[in-house]
Coordinates of C-alpha atoms and ligand atoms in Angstrom, one line a residue:
X7 CA 71.5 12.7 23.3
X8 CA 68.7 10.6 21.9
X9 CA 68.3 7.1 23.6
X10 CA 69.9 4.5 21.6
X11 CA 67.2 1.6 21.1
X12 CA 70.0 -1.0 21.1
X13 CA 71.2 0.1 24.5
X14 CA 67.7 0.5 25.8
X15 CA 67.0 -3.2 24.8
X16 CA 70.4 -4.3 26.1
X17 CA 69.6 -2.5 29.5
X18 CA 66.2 -4.1 29.7
X19 CA 67.7 -7.6 29.0
X20 CA 70.3 -7.3 31.6
X21 CA 68.5 -5.3 34.1
X22 CA 67.8 -7.4 37.2
X23 CA 64.6 -5.5 38.1
X24 CA 61.5 -5.3 35.9
X25 CA 57.9 -6.3 34.9
X26 CA 58.8 -9.1 32.5
X27 CA 56.4 -12.1 33.6
X28 CA 57.7 -14.1 30.7
X29 CA 61.4 -13.8 31.9
X30 CA 60.2 -14.6 35.5
X31 CA 58.4 -17.7 34.2
X32 CA 61.4 -19.0 32.1
X33 CA 63.8 -18.6 35.0
X34 CA 61.4 -20.4 37.4
X35 CA 60.8 -23.2 34.9
X36 CA 64.6 -23.6 34.6
X37 CA 65.0 -24.1 38.3
X38 CA 66.3 -20.5 39.1
X39 CA 65.0 -18.2 41.8
X40 CA 63.1 -15.0 41.2
X41 CA 61.9 -12.4 43.6
X42 CA 58.2 -11.8 43.2
X43 CA 55.9 -9.2 44.5
X44 CA 52.9 -10.2 46.5
X45 CA 50.4 -7.8 48.3
X46 CA 52.1 -8.7 51.7
X47 CA 55.8 -8.6 51.2
X48 CA 58.2 -9.6 48.4
X49 CA 58.9 -13.3 48.2
X50 CA 61.9 -15.2 47.0
X51 CA 60.4 -17.9 44.8
X52 CA 61.6 -21.1 43.3
X53 CA 59.8 -24.2 42.0
X54 CA 58.4 -25.9 45.0
X55 CA 58.5 -29.3 43.2
X56 CA 62.2 -28.9 42.4
X57 CA 64.4 -29.8 45.5
X58 CA 67.4 -28.2 44.0
X59 CA 65.6 -24.9 43.6
X60 CA 64.1 -25.3 47.2
X61 CA 67.6 -25.9 48.7
X62 CA 68.9 -22.7 46.7
X63 CA 66.1 -20.8 48.6
X64 CA 67.5 -21.7 51.9
X65 CA 71.1 -21.0 50.8
X66 CA 70.3 -17.5 49.3
X67 CA 68.4 -16.5 52.4
X68 CA 70.9 -17.9 54.8
X69 CA 67.8 -19.6 56.4
X70 CA 68.1 -22.6 58.7
X71 CA 66.6 -25.7 57.1
X72 CA 64.2 -26.4 60.1
X73 CA 62.2 -23.4 59.1
X74 CA 59.5 -24.4 56.6
X75 CA 58.6 -22.4 53.4
X76 CA 55.1 -21.4 52.2
X77 CA 53.9 -22.6 48.8
X78 CA 52.1 -20.2 46.5
X79 CA 49.7 -21.0 43.8
X80 CA 47.0 -19.2 41.8
X81 CA 43.7 -20.9 42.8
X82 CA 41.9 -22.9 45.5
X83 CA 41.3 -25.8 43.1
X84 CA 45.1 -26.1 42.7
X85 CA 45.5 -26.3 46.5
X86 CA 43.8 -29.7 46.4
X87 CA 46.9 -31.0 44.3
X88 CA 49.0 -30.3 47.3
X89 CA 47.1 -30.6 50.4
X90 CA 44.2 -32.0 52.1
X91 CA 41.5 -29.5 52.8
X92 CA 38.6 -29.2 55.3
X93 CA 35.3 -27.4 55.6
X94 CA 36.7 -24.5 57.8
X95 CA 39.6 -24.1 55.5
X96 CA 37.2 -23.9 52.6
X97 CA 35.1 -21.3 54.3
X98 CA 38.2 -19.2 55.1
X99 CA 39.4 -19.5 51.6
X100 CA 36.2 -18.4 50.2
X101 CA 36.3 -15.3 52.2
X102 CA 40.2 -14.5 52.2
X103 CA 41.9 -16.1 49.1
X104 CA 43.2 -14.6 47.1
X105 CA 44.7 -12.5 49.9
X106 CA 47.0 -12.3 53.0
X107 CA 46.0 -15.6 54.4
X108 CA 48.1 -18.8 54.6
X109 CA 46.6 -22.1 55.4
X110 CA 48.4 -24.9 57.1
X111 CA 46.9 -28.2 56.0
X112 CA 48.1 -31.8 55.8
X113 CA 50.4 -32.2 52.9
X114 CA 50.1 -34.6 50.0
X115 CA 53.3 -36.7 49.1
X116 CA 54.1 -34.5 46.0
X117 CA 55.3 -31.8 48.4
X118 CA 58.7 -32.6 49.7
X119 CA 60.0 -32.7 53.3
X120 CA 62.5 -30.2 52.4
X121 CA 59.7 -27.6 51.9
X122 CA 57.8 -28.4 55.1
X123 CA 61.0 -29.0 57.1
X124 CA 59.9 -32.5 57.8
X125 CA 56.4 -31.5 59.0
X126 CA 53.3 -33.4 57.6
X127 CA 51.6 -30.0 57.2
X128 CA 52.3 -27.6 54.2
X129 CA 51.5 -23.9 54.4
X130 CA 49.8 -22.6 51.3
X131 CA 48.8 -19.1 50.1
X132 CA 47.0 -17.6 47.1
X133 CA 48.4 -13.9 46.7
X134 CA 46.2 -11.3 45.2
X135 CA 48.8 -9.2 43.6
X136 CA 47.7 -9.1 39.9
X137 CA 51.3 -9.5 38.5
X138 CA 52.1 -12.3 40.8
X139 CA 48.9 -14.0 40.2
X140 CA 49.4 -13.8 36.4
X141 CA 52.9 -15.3 36.9
X142 CA 51.5 -18.1 39.1
X143 CA 48.7 -18.9 36.9
X144 CA 51.1 -19.3 33.9
X145 CA 53.2 -22.0 35.9
X146 CA 52.4 -25.7 36.0
X147 CA 53.9 -25.9 39.6
X148 CA 53.6 -24.0 42.9
X149 CA 56.5 -21.7 44.0
X150 CA 57.9 -22.0 47.5
X151 CA 58.6 -18.4 48.6
X152 CA 59.8 -17.0 52.0
X153 CA 60.1 -13.3 52.3
X154 CA 62.9 -12.1 50.1
X155 CA 65.3 -10.8 52.9
X156 CA 68.3 -12.4 54.5
X157 CA 67.1 -14.5 57.4
X158 CA 66.1 -12.5 60.5
X159 CA 66.1 -9.0 58.9
X160 CA 63.1 -6.9 57.9
X161 CA 60.9 -8.1 55.2
X162 CA 61.0 -6.4 51.8
X163 CA 58.0 -4.4 50.7
X164 CA 59.7 -2.7 47.6
X165 CA 61.7 -4.3 44.7
X166 CA 64.5 -2.0 45.6
X167 CA 64.7 -3.5 49.3
X168 CA 65.3 -7.0 47.5
X169 CA 67.8 -5.5 45.2
X170 CA 69.7 -3.9 48.0
X171 CA 70.2 -7.2 49.9
X172 CA 69.9 -10.1 47.5
X173 CA 70.7 -8.4 44.2
X174 CA 73.8 -10.2 43.6
X175 CA 72.5 -13.6 44.5
X176 CA 69.4 -13.9 42.1
X177 CA 68.9 -13.4 38.5
X178 CA 65.8 -11.3 38.4
X179 CA 63.3 -9.3 40.6
X180 CA 59.7 -9.0 39.4
X181 CA 58.8 -5.4 40.3
X182 CA 55.2 -5.0 41.3
X183 CA 55.4 -1.7 43.1
X184 CA 55.2 -1.1 46.8
X185 CA 53.2 -4.0 48.6
X186 CA 49.6 -3.0 49.2
X187 CA 49.5 -4.7 52.7
X188 CA 53.0 -4.5 53.9
X189 CA 52.8 -7.4 56.6
X190 CA 53.3 -11.0 56.1
X191 CA 50.2 -13.1 55.8
X192 CA 48.1 -14.6 58.6
X193 CA 48.9 -18.2 59.2
X194 CA 46.0 -20.3 60.1
X195 CA 45.9 -24.1 60.8
X196 CA 43.7 -26.7 62.6
X197 CA 44.7 -28.3 66.0
X198 CA 42.4 -30.9 67.5
X199 CA 39.5 -29.4 65.6
X200 CA 40.3 -25.8 66.7
X201 CA 41.0 -23.2 64.3
X202 CA 44.6 -21.8 65.3
X203 CA 46.3 -18.6 64.2
X204 CA 50.2 -19.1 64.3
X205 CA 51.2 -15.9 62.9
X206 CA 49.2 -12.6 63.0
X207 CA 49.4 -10.9 59.7
X208 CA 47.6 -9.2 56.9
X209 CA 44.1 -10.7 57.6
X210 CA 43.2 -9.3 61.4
X211 CA 42.4 -12.0 63.8
X212 CA 38.9 -10.6 64.3
X213 CA 38.2 -11.3 60.6
X214 CA 39.2 -15.0 61.1
X215 CA 37.0 -15.1 64.1
X216 CA 34.0 -13.5 62.3
X217 CA 34.3 -16.2 59.7
X218 CA 34.9 -19.4 61.7
X219 CA 33.9 -18.5 65.3
X220 CA 36.1 -19.9 67.8
X221 CA 39.8 -19.3 67.3
X222 CA 42.9 -19.8 69.4
X223 CA 46.0 -17.7 68.9
X224 CA 49.3 -19.3 69.3
X225 CA 51.9 -16.7 68.3
X226 CA 55.2 -18.4 69.2
X227 CA 58.0 -16.7 70.8
X228 CA 60.2 -19.6 71.4
X229 CA 63.7 -20.0 70.2
X230 CA 63.0 -23.6 69.1
X231 CA 60.6 -23.2 66.2
X232 CA 59.4 -26.7 65.8
X233 CA 56.3 -25.8 63.7
X234 CA 55.5 -23.2 62.8
X235 CA 58.9 -21.8 63.0
X236 CA 58.5 -18.5 64.4
X237 CA 61.6 -17.1 66.1
X238 CA 61.5 -14.7 68.9
X239 CA 64.0 -12.3 67.3
X240 CA 63.1 -11.5 63.9
X241 CA 62.3 -8.5 61.5
X242 CA 65.2 -6.9 63.3
X243 CA 67.0 -3.7 62.1
X244 CA 70.8 -3.5 62.8
X245 CA 70.1 -0.6 65.3
X246 CA 68.7 -1.9 68.6
X247 CA 64.9 -1.4 69.0
X248 CA 63.5 -0.9 72.6
X249 CA 59.8 -1.0 73.3
X250 CA 58.2 1.9 75.1
X251 CA 59.3 5.5 75.5
X252 CA 61.7 5.0 78.3
X253 CA 62.6 8.6 79.7
X254 CA 66.0 7.3 81.0
X255 CA 67.0 6.2 77.5
X256 CA 66.1 9.6 76.3
X257 CA 68.7 11.1 78.6
X258 CA 71.4 8.4 77.8
X259 CA 71.6 9.2 74.1
X260 CA 71.9 12.6 72.1
X261 CA 68.7 13.4 70.5
X262 CA 70.1 13.0 67.0
X263 CA 71.0 9.5 67.7
X264 CA 67.6 8.5 68.8
X265 CA 64.9 7.1 66.3
X266 CA 61.2 6.5 67.0
X267 CA 58.4 4.4 65.6
X268 CA 55.1 5.9 66.6
X269 CA 51.4 5.4 65.5
X270 CA 50.3 9.0 65.0
X271 CA 52.4 11.6 66.6
X272 CA 56.0 12.5 66.8
X273 CA 57.9 12.6 70.1
X274 CA 59.0 16.0 71.2
X275 CA 62.7 16.8 71.2
X276 CA 63.8 14.2 68.7
X277 CA 64.6 15.5 64.9
X278 CA 61.7 14.9 62.7
X279 CA 63.8 12.9 60.1
X280 CA 64.5 10.2 62.9
X281 CA 60.9 9.5 63.5
X282 CA 58.7 7.0 61.7
X283 CA 55.0 8.1 62.0
X284 CA 53.1 5.1 60.9
X285 CA 49.8 6.9 60.1
X286 CA 48.9 10.4 61.2
X287 CA 45.2 9.6 61.0
X288 CA 45.5 6.4 63.0
X289 CA 44.6 4.0 60.1
X290 CA 45.9 0.6 60.8
X291 CA 46.2 -0.5 57.1
X292 CA 48.2 2.7 56.3
X293 CA 50.3 1.9 59.5
X294 CA 51.1 -1.7 58.2
X295 CA 52.0 -0.5 54.7
X296 CA 54.6 2.0 56.3
X297 CA 56.1 -0.2 58.9
X298 CA 58.8 -2.2 57.2
X299 CA 59.9 0.5 54.6
X300 CA 60.0 3.0 57.5
X301 CA 62.1 0.5 59.6
X302 CA 64.5 0.1 56.8
X303 CA 64.8 3.9 56.2
X304 CA 65.5 4.4 59.9
X305 CA 68.0 1.6 59.8
X306 CA 70.1 3.6 57.2
X307 CA 70.4 6.7 59.5
X308 CA 73.3 6.8 61.9
X309 CA 71.1 6.1 65.0
X310 CA 72.2 4.4 68.2
X311 CA 68.7 3.3 69.5
X312 CA 65.1 3.2 68.1
X313 CA 62.3 3.7 70.6
X314 CA 59.1 2.0 69.4
X315 CA 55.6 2.5 70.6
X316 CA 53.2 -0.3 70.7
X317 CA 49.7 0.4 68.9
X318 CA 46.3 -0.5 70.4
X319 CA 46.0 -4.3 70.3
X320 CA 43.3 -4.4 67.7
X321 CA 42.9 -4.9 64.0
X322 CA 46.2 -4.9 62.2
X323 CA 47.7 -3.3 65.4
X324 CA 48.0 -6.8 66.8
X325 CA 50.3 -7.9 63.9
X326 CA 52.3 -4.8 64.0
X327 CA 52.9 -5.1 67.6
X328 CA 54.1 -8.6 66.9
X329 CA 56.6 -7.4 64.5
X330 CA 57.8 -4.6 66.9
X331 CA 58.2 -7.1 69.7
X332 CA 60.3 -9.5 67.7
X333 CA 62.3 -6.5 66.2
X334 CA 63.0 -5.5 69.9
X335 CA 63.8 -9.2 71.0
X336 CA 67.4 -9.9 72.1
Ligands
TXA418 O1 53.1 -13.0 53.3 C1 53.7 -14.1 53.4 O2 53.4 -15.1 53.9 C2 55.2 -14.0 52.7 C3 54.8 -13.9 51.2 C4 56.2 -13.9 50.5 O3 54.1 -14.9 50.8 N1 56.0 -15.1 53.0 C5 56.6 -15.2 54.2 O4 57.4 -16.4 54.3 O5 56.4 -14.5 55.3 P1 58.4 -16.6 55.5 O6 59.0 -17.8 55.1 O7 59.2 -15.4 55.7 O8 57.4 -16.9 56.8 C6 56.8 -18.1 56.7 C7 56.4 -18.6 58.1 C8 57.5 -19.1 58.8 O9 57.6 -18.6 60.3 C9 57.7 -20.6 58.8 O10 58.1 -21.3 59.9 C10 56.0 -20.8 58.7 O11 55.5 -19.7 57.9 N2 55.7 -22.0 58.1 C11 55.9 -22.3 56.8 N3 55.6 -23.5 56.5 C12 55.1 -24.2 57.7 C13 54.7 -25.5 58.1 N4 54.6 -26.5 57.1 N5 54.5 -25.6 59.4 C14 54.6 -24.7 60.2 N6 55.0 -23.4 59.9 C15 55.2 -23.1 58.6
MG419 MG1 60.1 -13.9 56.6

């Protein structure tokens, strides 16, 4: 049967996922939420200058209001409208923006306390995903966007991931394909003149160090996320995750109920379909790209336990290990 153009159009208008930037723009301008692609993970976006939209983000995500949101804009010039910059920030921005870097800077009054959860610093990022950037460029306001997953679960790296979990709660998902980086942005701020990494992410710590010199890393694992709010248990699938390849656990569960997350090679004796191999060639960027989608796929299998192997602590291995540790945290 030939496709009926009426129904094609009808389907496009009412489909909740697509590449329609104009529709995304109109929804955001009217105060509604749209899931947006970025090179790190998909975000749940709303007008950052509209408190009703911002409140709606917390509600849809089921996110506690003490956990602040990152705002997204299209150029470094625009950052100056929302925050107070400094020389080191400018240097980092020059090298890493647009890209998977978030800067934590003193906020200007235009940014509400709702966005920053009462903090006087605002987190700002300029994504480098072309579709996202085109959208942000067309808007007169920045968008606040946490990762587009229910609070505490694995971040989405495909439009389908968002649709699976938030599909009935938001009007539109802008589909930008699979995320190129696959891990959230690296969050960098400044404390007593020292450049501080608060969340390991898509820009390796080594790169930050090369650009600015001295860097302290403060990845929180507290259950009281003052600022920045980084909870110990996060990125967690439903199936319990255990770090290391504990032989006792291998005996405790039948092989078909065990899943693994490994860097380059599978574990003997476990069915292949239960094993997430992050990168056969040992490539960190590929591993990062595969991590969240792979964890979601494992979580759909009927497993009782997932054994995760930590990667070497270098490059994006640091950020991947951070996510694995949080996924395994009680
Ligand atoms: O790559 C990313 O950063 C993605 C994409 C969508 O941009 N966003 C993202 O947002 O990961 P979210 O909300 O899932 O994680 C943001 C983290 C949280 O841990 C939050 O506590 C911290 O950033 N954060 C945001 N604003 C902050 C602030 N003003 N002070 C301290 N921490 C802040
Ligand atoms: Mg998140």
